[in-house]
Amino acid sequence: MTSPQGVRAQGVGASLLRKEDARFLHGRGRYVADITLPGMLEVAFLRSPVAHARLLGMTKPEGAAERVFTFADLDGVGHIRAVSGLPGFRISEQPVLATDKLRHVGEAIAACVAPSRACAEDLVAACVLDYEELPVVSDMLSAGLPGTALVHEHWSQNAFLETTRQDDLSELDAIAAAKVTRRLRTSRQCMAPLEGRGVLVEWDPRLEQLIVTTSTQMPHVSRTGLAEILGLDEGQVRVIAPDVGGGFGYKGILLPEEVVCAHLAIRLGRPVRWIEDRLEHLTANANCREHHYIVTAWADAGGRLLGAEVDATVDAGAYSSYPFGACLEAAQIGSIFPGPYTLPKFSFRTVSACTNKPPILPYRGVARTGVCYALETTMDALARKLGISATAIRLANLVPPEAMPYRNLVGKVFDSGDYPEALRRAMASVDLAGIRARQAAGECVGFGLAVFCEQGAHGTSVYAGWGVPIVPGFEQATARFSPDGVLEIRTGVHSHGQGMETTLAQVAHEVLGVETARVRVVHGDTALTPYSTGTWGSRGAVMAGGAVAEACRLLGERALAIGAALLQAEPGAVELSGGAIRRRDGGAAVTLAEIARTWYRQPQNLARDVDKGGLEVIAGYRPDPDTGTHSYACHAVTLRVDRDTGEVAIEDYLVVEDGGTLLNPMIVDGQVLGGVAQGIGTALYEEMPFDAAGQPLAGSLADYLLPGATEVPDIRLDHMETPSPWTRFGQKGIGESGAIGPPAAIVNAINDALHRFGAEVLDLPATPARVLAALEAAR
Amino acid sequence: MNRSAISLTVNGAATTLEAEPRTHLADLLRGGMLLTGTHLGCEHGVCGACTVELDGAPARSCITHAGACDGASVRTIEGFAEDAVMAALRAAFTAEHALQCGYCTPGMLITARDVVLRLPEADEARVREEMAGNLCRCTGYRGIVRAVLRVLEQRRSAAAVA
Ligand code: FES
Ligand code: FES
């Protein structure tokens, strides 16, 4: 649909500056901790000091019986159950406050309530805990060994799930020109959004409704989960997600703390609030990324992969979190390990180990970051063994553009793109000869690559098979005009940095031609928005974007019929363009704002047979097929390693990526850049070590290192734009992409620098200590 | 617990508040004064989200005792409405897409304003070093660094013309 000159720059493809910035720049963002209510009580949780113990009792502080609550005090509250339909899945029940056992450090045992958080913490300090320690399962690799203590005593083994696939790889040893085996490990991380979690709950006696204001990525899913566990009708729960200070997966969960606060708000008749502090985040919620791999791969002399075998273990922690469960990550390894390559044979075994650690949650990139690390470092090891370049081995295996759409051996369907071209473009923009010359001159510099693709916005057909509590279906959006002609978009996803208040307005503008300044995007409130599974899985742009476009299209049809009648023309003689219904013969026009005014305020001017639905439309959208879009990227890193200190300095970081049609290129850049910064953290800095007793060892951000402005370079970005054939505008999900490639590309570059010294780094993060240890081992 | 009176000037207005001795400045501002633009990211002095201007210099309000601020002058993100440097930084932050979730933004802006005023000749490396005490989990810093450099450049050109 064409728009008049000058207005065009607001639609799909425009780098429109963000509508949401102003409130944040003036300190007027409204996060949950900024909201107070009269009579509000604050909660502090007594948390487990040990990783595994039998809970024998807890003595409340004197006189505090009505201010300290244990599970026994919460009548009628159920346990959190996130069951998977995958065969063999072992079910865990997560009590919202510990009952008979303590299963990880930081597990909540009691809620202490006071007028201020400080006084609530005083109560926590005065509680006396009685427990008997049990042997701790702190290592995912030995968790399954016979004789190990059981985290859930009715289980036969400390594993939520095991998955396998068996191809016949027996001939490969005989025919391969090279075979490599690597044992690789990624460390446990904290997602560390700058704002932690937090929830404020009040009970509205008039509506008989809980109003739950919580820092979540998925308000509707939280509502479903809360209603179920509290035994309320869903209509009795309203979840509001206000401004949220970063999510990354950390806020894609139904929290025990939310359940407890909700119960207390009803019971006490007072608003109740809990705000997570950083110590709680680090010690009770280090919950992602811990993978271990043994990878074997075979290739012919030209570098063509002949097959791969993977044994992967993921530390899933103590419980299965709602809604995604404990095994999403490990089981996903089996389906995504072939990466962007045409792998002919593949066997795997994956284990979701159950340990005395916080329950795993899918962090930006989910299993892909670990898988990309395992696969891409293995590719480089093969290339070195064959004496071919990292580029050559990848070009020999990447899915070629003429094969798109391509279904790989595990059934993943890649929608579109030119993967080899991404690699070629990256190489054209890097001075590899210069790097080789510096190496020859004795400098410890290295160059590393990672090529990968990211499935995003995958829907019903994919998740139905997982059998998790929430399967995404048709994404819905509401589009409606208010009487003054302002267009209101209501969406059930949540924007917490992704800029959807801007991009969804751009989509609406693209379809209806309404100025983005006159489009209001409403999100983050179950009372105001249609059901959605929320913001995760790189689905916002594709799913909410598609739904908004469809709702606007239908709204445009309604407006067109009204406009035609006002213009006394046949519907076929008018068209919608530039925010108005115009006669095709160039005659009169009536603006959408006038049409809105007519519908609401001058109905006497409407035709008798007008569509009684008026100017409010709810529409559903799902791409067909809904197997997901595949964005892809090549990351190329040049870095220096200091052989005396083990420190790594990134000299150049290049990303060539393809997210299909970009709704707003500036915002996509921002997503990629932010993702890369997190990936650099995974690669070089971030690690939550646990000791053998299951104690987390990094208790502050001075110990758990997040990359700062001096650690993240000025990343170079280059876009390709191959539209997805399956989505409304050709857009692809790309929100997680940046965080996937860095560990692989960075460690490949480190190993490119170190291999002349016979050293190789295998475990993440590649801290100075690990780099030095690798050099030492080679000596 | 005892509460004691603290008199200070906040965003130009003299005020007296009561607080427990253990209260930190951020809680005093956010709680008693409803100045919620000052954010808390760690409460142990590392992330910089709580940065305010204390007697003319940036300070971490989470590790500043409220009681120690008796007689002090504090400016929070809400207190820069008339400030030309802050206005330029705000415009540059939007133009360079230097914010996503917005949680680090108030602290970033206050630190950035100090850098711009104190180090008019700062280059990219220096800006990165100076901003390294403010963590952002969303943006990867490129937009933030470019925004600060943009304002520095604007001010240098304006000075050259004058
Ligand atoms: S909250 Fe003060 S430095 Fe993090
Ligand atoms: S914009 Fe989210 S922490 Fe900086």
PDB file of N, CA, C and O in Angstrom, chain A residues 261-309:
ATOM      1  N   CYS A 261       3.194 -14.411  47.165  1.00  0.00           N
ATOM      2  CA  CYS A 261       2.713 -13.036  47.373  1.00  0.00           C
ATOM      3  C   CYS A 261       1.218 -12.945  47.058  1.00  0.00           C
ATOM      4  O   CYS A 261       0.480 -12.234  47.744  1.00  0.00           O
ATOM      5  N   ALA A 262       0.782 -13.656  46.033  1.00  0.00           N
ATOM      6  CA  ALA A 262      -0.639 -13.617  45.686  1.00  0.00           C
ATOM      7  C   ALA A 262      -1.470 -14.181  46.833  1.00  0.00           C
ATOM      8  O   ALA A 262      -2.476 -13.600  47.248  1.00  0.00           O
ATOM      9  N   HIS A 263      -1.032 -15.310  47.344  1.00  0.00           N
ATOM     10  CA  HIS A 263      -1.765 -15.914  48.456  1.00  0.00           C
ATOM     11  C   HIS A 263      -1.806 -14.959  49.653  1.00  0.00           C
ATOM     12  O   HIS A 263      -2.854 -14.770  50.287  1.00  0.00           O
ATOM     13  N   LEU A 264      -0.667 -14.352  49.954  1.00  0.00           N
ATOM     14  CA  LEU A 264      -0.606 -13.473  51.133  1.00  0.00           C
ATOM     15  C   LEU A 264      -1.461 -12.228  50.951  1.00  0.00           C
ATOM     16  O   LEU A 264      -2.069 -11.734  51.903  1.00  0.00           O
ATOM     17  N   ALA A 265      -1.529 -11.728  49.729  1.00  0.00           N
ATOM     18  CA  ALA A 265      -2.343 -10.531  49.491  1.00  0.00           C
ATOM     19  C   ALA A 265      -3.816 -10.823  49.764  1.00  0.00           C
ATOM     20  O   ALA A 265      -4.530  -9.996  50.340  1.00  0.00           O
ATOM     21  N   ILE A 266      -4.262 -12.014  49.370  1.00  0.00           N
ATOM     22  CA  ILE A 266      -5.657 -12.377  49.631  1.00  0.00           C
ATOM     23  C   ILE A 266      -5.865 -12.561  51.135  1.00  0.00           C
ATOM     24  O   ILE A 266      -6.780 -12.015  51.732  1.00  0.00           O
ATOM     25  N   ARG A 267      -4.950 -13.280  51.699  1.00  0.00           N
ATOM     26  CA  ARG A 267      -5.103 -13.647  53.094  1.00  0.00           C
ATOM     27  C   ARG A 267      -5.021 -12.433  54.025  1.00  0.00           C
ATOM     28  O   ARG A 267      -5.774 -12.309  54.985  1.00  0.00           O
ATOM     29  N   LEU A 268      -4.085 -11.526  53.745  1.00  0.00           N
ATOM     30  CA  LEU A 268      -3.864 -10.398  54.648  1.00  0.00           C
ATOM     31  C   LEU A 268      -4.735  -9.195  54.302  1.00  0.00           C
ATOM     32  O   LEU A 268      -4.834  -8.245  55.079  1.00  0.00           O
ATOM     33  N   GLY A 269      -5.332  -9.219  53.100  1.00  0.00           N
ATOM     34  CA  GLY A 269      -6.145  -8.079  52.708  1.00  0.00           C
ATOM     35  C   GLY A 269      -5.325  -6.804  52.526  1.00  0.00           C
ATOM     36  O   GLY A 269      -5.848  -5.693  52.631  1.00  0.00           O
ATOM     37  N   ARG A 270      -4.073  -6.967  52.260  1.00  0.00           N
ATOM     38  CA  ARG A 270      -3.185  -5.804  52.065  1.00  0.00           C
ATOM     39  C   ARG A 270      -2.344  -6.059  50.817  1.00  0.00           C
ATOM     40  O   ARG A 270      -2.036  -7.198  50.491  1.00  0.00           O
ATOM     41  N   PRO A 271      -1.953  -4.995  50.125  1.00  0.00           N
ATOM     42  CA  PRO A 271      -1.029  -5.202  49.007  1.00  0.00           C
ATOM     43  C   PRO A 271       0.300  -5.744  49.524  1.00  0.00           C
ATOM     44  O   PRO A 271       0.771  -5.331  50.591  1.00  0.00           O
ATOM     45  N   VAL A 272       0.879  -6.663  48.786  1.00  0.00           N
ATOM     46  CA  VAL A 272       2.106  -7.338  49.207  1.00  0.00           C
ATOM     47  C   VAL A 272       3.109  -7.275  48.073  1.00  0.00           C
ATOM     48  O   VAL A 272       2.758  -7.531  46.918  1.00  0.00           O
ATOM     49  N   ARG A 273       4.348  -6.937  48.412  1.00  0.00           N
ATOM     50  CA  ARG A 273       5.347  -6.780  47.347  1.00  0.00           C
ATOM     51  C   ARG A 273       6.633  -7.495  47.716  1.00  0.00           C
ATOM     52  O   ARG A 273       7.069  -7.472  48.867  1.00  0.00           O
ATOM     53  N   TRP A 274       7.226  -8.122  46.703  1.00  0.00           N
ATOM     54  CA  TRP A 274       8.584  -8.676  46.853  1.00  0.00           C
ATOM     55  C   TRP A 274       9.437  -8.180  45.692  1.00  0.00           C
ATOM     56  O   TRP A 274       9.021  -8.245  44.534  1.00  0.00           O
ATOM     57  N   ILE A 275      10.587  -7.666  46.015  1.00  0.00           N
ATOM     58  CA  ILE A 275      11.525  -7.205  44.995  1.00  0.00           C
ATOM     59  C   ILE A 275      12.822  -7.983  45.158  1.00  0.00           C
ATOM     60  O   ILE A 275      13.469  -7.926  46.213  1.00  0.00           O
ATOM     61  N   GLU A 276      13.193  -8.720  44.127  1.00  0.00           N
ATOM     62  CA  GLU A 276      14.422  -9.511  44.186  1.00  0.00           C
ATOM     63  C   GLU A 276      15.637  -8.590  44.283  1.00  0.00           C
ATOM     64  O   GLU A 276      15.719  -7.601  43.547  1.00  0.00           O
ATOM     65  N   ASP A 277      16.558  -8.912  45.169  1.00  0.00           N
ATOM     66  CA  ASP A 277      17.804  -8.144  45.153  1.00  0.00           C
ATOM     67  C   ASP A 277      18.899  -8.937  44.439  1.00  0.00           C
ATOM     68  O   ASP A 277      18.700 -10.094  44.059  1.00  0.00           O
ATOM     69  N   ARG A 278      20.026  -8.285  44.208  1.00  0.00           N
ATOM     70  CA  ARG A 278      21.054  -8.920  43.367  1.00  0.00           C
ATOM     71  C   ARG A 278      21.632 -10.160  44.033  1.00  0.00           C
ATOM     72  O   ARG A 278      22.006 -11.119  43.356  1.00  0.00           O
ATOM     73  N   LEU A 279      21.692 -10.156  45.349  1.00  0.00           N
ATOM     74  CA  LEU A 279      22.208 -11.342  46.035  1.00  0.00           C
ATOM     75  C   LEU A 279      21.279 -12.532  45.785  1.00  0.00           C
ATOM     76  O   LEU A 279      21.732 -13.653  45.525  1.00  0.00           O
ATOM     77  N   GLU A 280      19.982 -12.295  45.845  1.00  0.00           N
ATOM     78  CA  GLU A 280      19.035 -13.371  45.538  1.00  0.00           C
ATOM     79  C   GLU A 280      19.202 -13.834  44.098  1.00  0.00           C
ATOM     80  O   GLU A 280      19.154 -15.020  43.792  1.00  0.00           O
ATOM     81  N   HIS A 281      19.375 -12.863  43.207  1.00  0.00           N
ATOM     82  CA  HIS A 281      19.532 -13.234  41.800  1.00  0.00           C
ATOM     83  C   HIS A 281      20.736 -14.154  41.618  1.00  0.00           C
ATOM     84  O   HIS A 281      20.657 -15.186  40.959  1.00  0.00           O
ATOM     85  N   LEU A 282      21.837 -13.764  42.223  1.00  0.00           N
ATOM     86  CA  LEU A 282      23.072 -14.506  41.979  1.00  0.00           C
ATOM     87  C   LEU A 282      23.080 -15.849  42.709  1.00  0.00           C
ATOM     88  O   LEU A 282      23.524 -16.857  42.158  1.00  0.00           O
ATOM     89  N   THR A 283      22.602 -15.869  43.942  1.00  0.00           N
ATOM     90  CA  THR A 283      22.782 -17.089  44.722  1.00  0.00           C
ATOM     91  C   THR A 283      21.592 -18.042  44.611  1.00  0.00           C
ATOM     92  O   THR A 283      21.766 -19.253  44.723  1.00  0.00           O
ATOM     93  N   ALA A 284      20.393 -17.512  44.395  1.00  0.00           N
ATOM     94  CA  ALA A 284      19.226 -18.410  44.334  1.00  0.00           C
ATOM     95  C   ALA A 284      18.824 -18.708  42.897  1.00  0.00           C
ATOM     96  O   ALA A 284      18.024 -19.598  42.659  1.00  0.00           O
ATOM     97  N   ASN A 285      19.366 -17.980  41.935  1.00  0.00           N
ATOM     98  CA  ASN A 285      18.838 -18.080  40.581  1.00  0.00           C
ATOM     99  C   ASN A 285      19.887 -18.144  39.472  1.00  0.00           C
ATOM    100  O   ASN A 285      19.651 -17.652  38.366  1.00  0.00           O
ATOM    101  N   ALA A 286      21.042 -18.729  39.774  1.00  0.00           N
ATOM    102  CA  ALA A 286      22.017 -18.989  38.712  1.00  0.00           C
ATOM    103  C   ALA A 286      21.490 -20.187  37.944  1.00  0.00           C
ATOM    104  O   ALA A 286      21.559 -21.310  38.411  1.00  0.00           O
ATOM    105  N   ASN A 287      20.924 -19.942  36.766  1.00  0.00           N
ATOM    106  CA  ASN A 287      20.040 -20.987  36.247  1.00  0.00           C
ATOM    107  C   ASN A 287      20.147 -21.244  34.752  1.00  0.00           C
ATOM    108  O   ASN A 287      19.170 -21.638  34.136  1.00  0.00           O
ATOM    109  N   CYS A 288      21.293 -21.040  34.163  1.00  0.00           N
ATOM    110  CA  CYS A 288      21.296 -21.295  32.720  1.00  0.00           C
ATOM    111  C   CYS A 288      22.670 -21.691  32.174  1.00  0.00           C
ATOM    112  O   CYS A 288      23.690 -21.474  32.813  1.00  0.00           O
ATOM    113  N   ARG A 289      22.606 -22.290  30.982  1.00  0.00           N
ATOM    114  CA  ARG A 289      23.761 -22.486  30.109  1.00  0.00           C
ATOM    115  C   ARG A 289      24.727 -23.610  30.458  1.00  0.00           C
ATOM    116  O   ARG A 289      25.684 -23.797  29.728  1.00  0.00           O
ATOM    117  N   GLU A 290      24.542 -24.353  31.532  1.00  0.00           N
ATOM    118  CA  GLU A 290      25.603 -25.293  31.912  1.00  0.00           C
ATOM    119  C   GLU A 290      25.490 -26.592  31.111  1.00  0.00           C
ATOM    120  O   GLU A 290      24.660 -27.447  31.395  1.00  0.00           O
ATOM    121  N   HIS A 291      26.353 -26.725  30.108  1.00  0.00           N
ATOM    122  CA  HIS A 291      26.337 -27.885  29.208  1.00  0.00           C
ATOM    123  C   HIS A 291      27.689 -28.588  29.241  1.00  0.00           C
ATOM    124  O   HIS A 291      28.718 -27.954  29.436  1.00  0.00           O
ATOM    125  N   HIS A 292      27.647 -29.879  28.950  1.00  0.00           N
ATOM    126  CA  HIS A 292      28.885 -30.653  28.744  1.00  0.00           C
ATOM    127  C   HIS A 292      28.701 -31.499  27.490  1.00  0.00           C
ATOM    128  O   HIS A 292      27.644 -32.103  27.301  1.00  0.00           O
ATOM    129  N   TYR A 293      29.711 -31.515  26.651  1.00  0.00           N
ATOM    130  CA  TYR A 293      29.612 -32.246  25.383  1.00  0.00           C
ATOM    131  C   TYR A 293      30.816 -33.149  25.189  1.00  0.00           C
ATOM    132  O   TYR A 293      31.946 -32.752  25.482  1.00  0.00           O
ATOM    133  N   ILE A 294      30.545 -34.320  24.635  1.00  0.00           N
ATOM    134  CA  ILE A 294      31.630 -35.083  24.001  1.00  0.00           C
ATOM    135  C   ILE A 294      31.196 -35.225  22.541  1.00  0.00           C
ATOM    136  O   ILE A 294      30.165 -35.826  22.246  1.00  0.00           O
ATOM    137  N   VAL A 295      31.964 -34.599  21.674  1.00  0.00           N
ATOM    138  CA  VAL A 295      31.604 -34.568  20.258  1.00  0.00           C
ATOM    139  C   VAL A 295      32.647 -35.329  19.462  1.00  0.00           C
ATOM    140  O   VAL A 295      33.849 -35.104  19.638  1.00  0.00           O
ATOM    141  N   THR A 296      32.193 -36.197  18.588  1.00  0.00           N
ATOM    142  CA  THR A 296      33.093 -36.819  17.619  1.00  0.00           C
ATOM    143  C   THR A 296      32.556 -36.506  16.228  1.00  0.00           C
ATOM    144  O   THR A 296      31.339 -36.592  16.002  1.00  0.00           O
ATOM    145  N   ALA A 297      33.452 -36.105  15.343  1.00  0.00           N
ATOM    146  CA  ALA A 297      33.001 -35.789  13.979  1.00  0.00           C
ATOM    147  C   ALA A 297      33.990 -36.343  12.978  1.00  0.00           C
ATOM    148  O   ALA A 297      35.203 -36.405  13.231  1.00  0.00           O
ATOM    149  N   TRP A 298      33.455 -36.738  11.834  1.00  0.00           N
ATOM    150  CA  TRP A 298      34.262 -37.310  10.767  1.00  0.00           C
ATOM    151  C   TRP A 298      34.095 -36.469   9.500  1.00  0.00           C
ATOM    152  O   TRP A 298      32.980 -36.002   9.203  1.00  0.00           O
ATOM    153  N   ALA A 299      35.195 -36.307   8.740  1.00  0.00           N
ATOM    154  CA  ALA A 299      35.095 -35.567   7.475  1.00  0.00           C
ATOM    155  C   ALA A 299      35.975 -36.231   6.430  1.00  0.00           C
ATOM    156  O   ALA A 299      36.935 -36.935   6.755  1.00  0.00           O
ATOM    157  N   ASP A 300      35.606 -35.973   5.163  1.00  0.00           N
ATOM    158  CA  ASP A 300      36.472 -36.470   4.088  1.00  0.00           C
ATOM    159  C   ASP A 300      37.581 -35.449   3.825  1.00  0.00           C
ATOM    160  O   ASP A 300      37.659 -34.399   4.475  1.00  0.00           O
ATOM    161  N   ALA A 301      38.432 -35.743   2.851  1.00  0.00           N
ATOM    162  CA  ALA A 301      39.620 -34.906   2.646  1.00  0.00           C
ATOM    163  C   ALA A 301      39.260 -33.489   2.241  1.00  0.00           C
ATOM    164  O   ALA A 301      39.989 -32.538   2.514  1.00  0.00           O
ATOM    165  N   GLY A 302      38.103 -33.338   1.592  1.00  0.00           N
ATOM    166  CA  GLY A 302      37.681 -31.996   1.206  1.00  0.00           C
ATOM    167  C   GLY A 302      36.985 -31.245   2.320  1.00  0.00           C
ATOM    168  O   GLY A 302      36.545 -30.109   2.128  1.00  0.00           O
ATOM    169  N   GLY A 303      36.871 -31.888   3.465  1.00  0.00           N
ATOM    170  CA  GLY A 303      36.226 -31.224   4.590  1.00  0.00           C
ATOM    171  C   GLY A 303      34.741 -31.523   4.705  1.00  0.00           C
ATOM    172  O   GLY A 303      34.081 -31.057   5.634  1.00  0.00           O
ATOM    173  N   ARG A 304      34.184 -32.313   3.788  1.00  0.00           N
ATOM    174  CA  ARG A 304      32.752 -32.638   3.857  1.00  0.00           C
ATOM    175  C   ARG A 304      32.486 -33.510   5.079  1.00  0.00           C
ATOM    176  O   ARG A 304      33.130 -34.529   5.282  1.00  0.00           O
ATOM    177  N   LEU A 305      31.536 -33.085   5.890  1.00  0.00           N
ATOM    178  CA  LEU A 305      31.187 -33.868   7.066  1.00  0.00           C
ATOM    179  C   LEU A 305      30.598 -35.199   6.642  1.00  0.00           C
ATOM    180  O   LEU A 305      29.744 -35.261   5.755  1.00  0.00           O
ATOM    181  N   LEU A 306      31.052 -36.268   7.306  1.00  0.00           N
ATOM    182  CA  LEU A 306      30.499 -37.593   7.040  1.00  0.00           C
ATOM    183  C   LEU A 306      29.534 -38.022   8.137  1.00  0.00           C
ATOM    184  O   LEU A 306      28.642 -38.833   7.914  1.00  0.00           O
ATOM    185  N   GLY A 307      29.733 -37.462   9.300  1.00  0.00           N
ATOM    186  CA  GLY A 307      28.841 -37.812  10.391  1.00  0.00           C
ATOM    187  C   GLY A 307      29.312 -37.180  11.689  1.00  0.00           C
ATOM    188  O   GLY A 307      30.427 -36.653  11.774  1.00  0.00           O
ATOM    189  N   ALA A 308      28.431 -37.201  12.673  1.00  0.00           N
ATOM    190  CA  ALA A 308      28.783 -36.667  13.988  1.00  0.00           C
ATOM    191  C   ALA A 308      28.068 -37.463  15.060  1.00  0.00           C
ATOM    192  O   ALA A 308      26.977 -37.995  14.842  1.00  0.00           O
ATOM    193  N   GLU A 309      28.732 -37.540  16.206  1.00  0.00           N
ATOM    194  CA  GLU A 309      28.157 -38.227  17.352  1.00  0.00           C
ATOM    195  C   GLU A 309      28.323 -37.318  18.567  1.00  0.00           C
ATOM    196  O   GLU A 309      29.409 -36.791  18.804  1.00  0.00           O
TER     197      GLU A 309
END
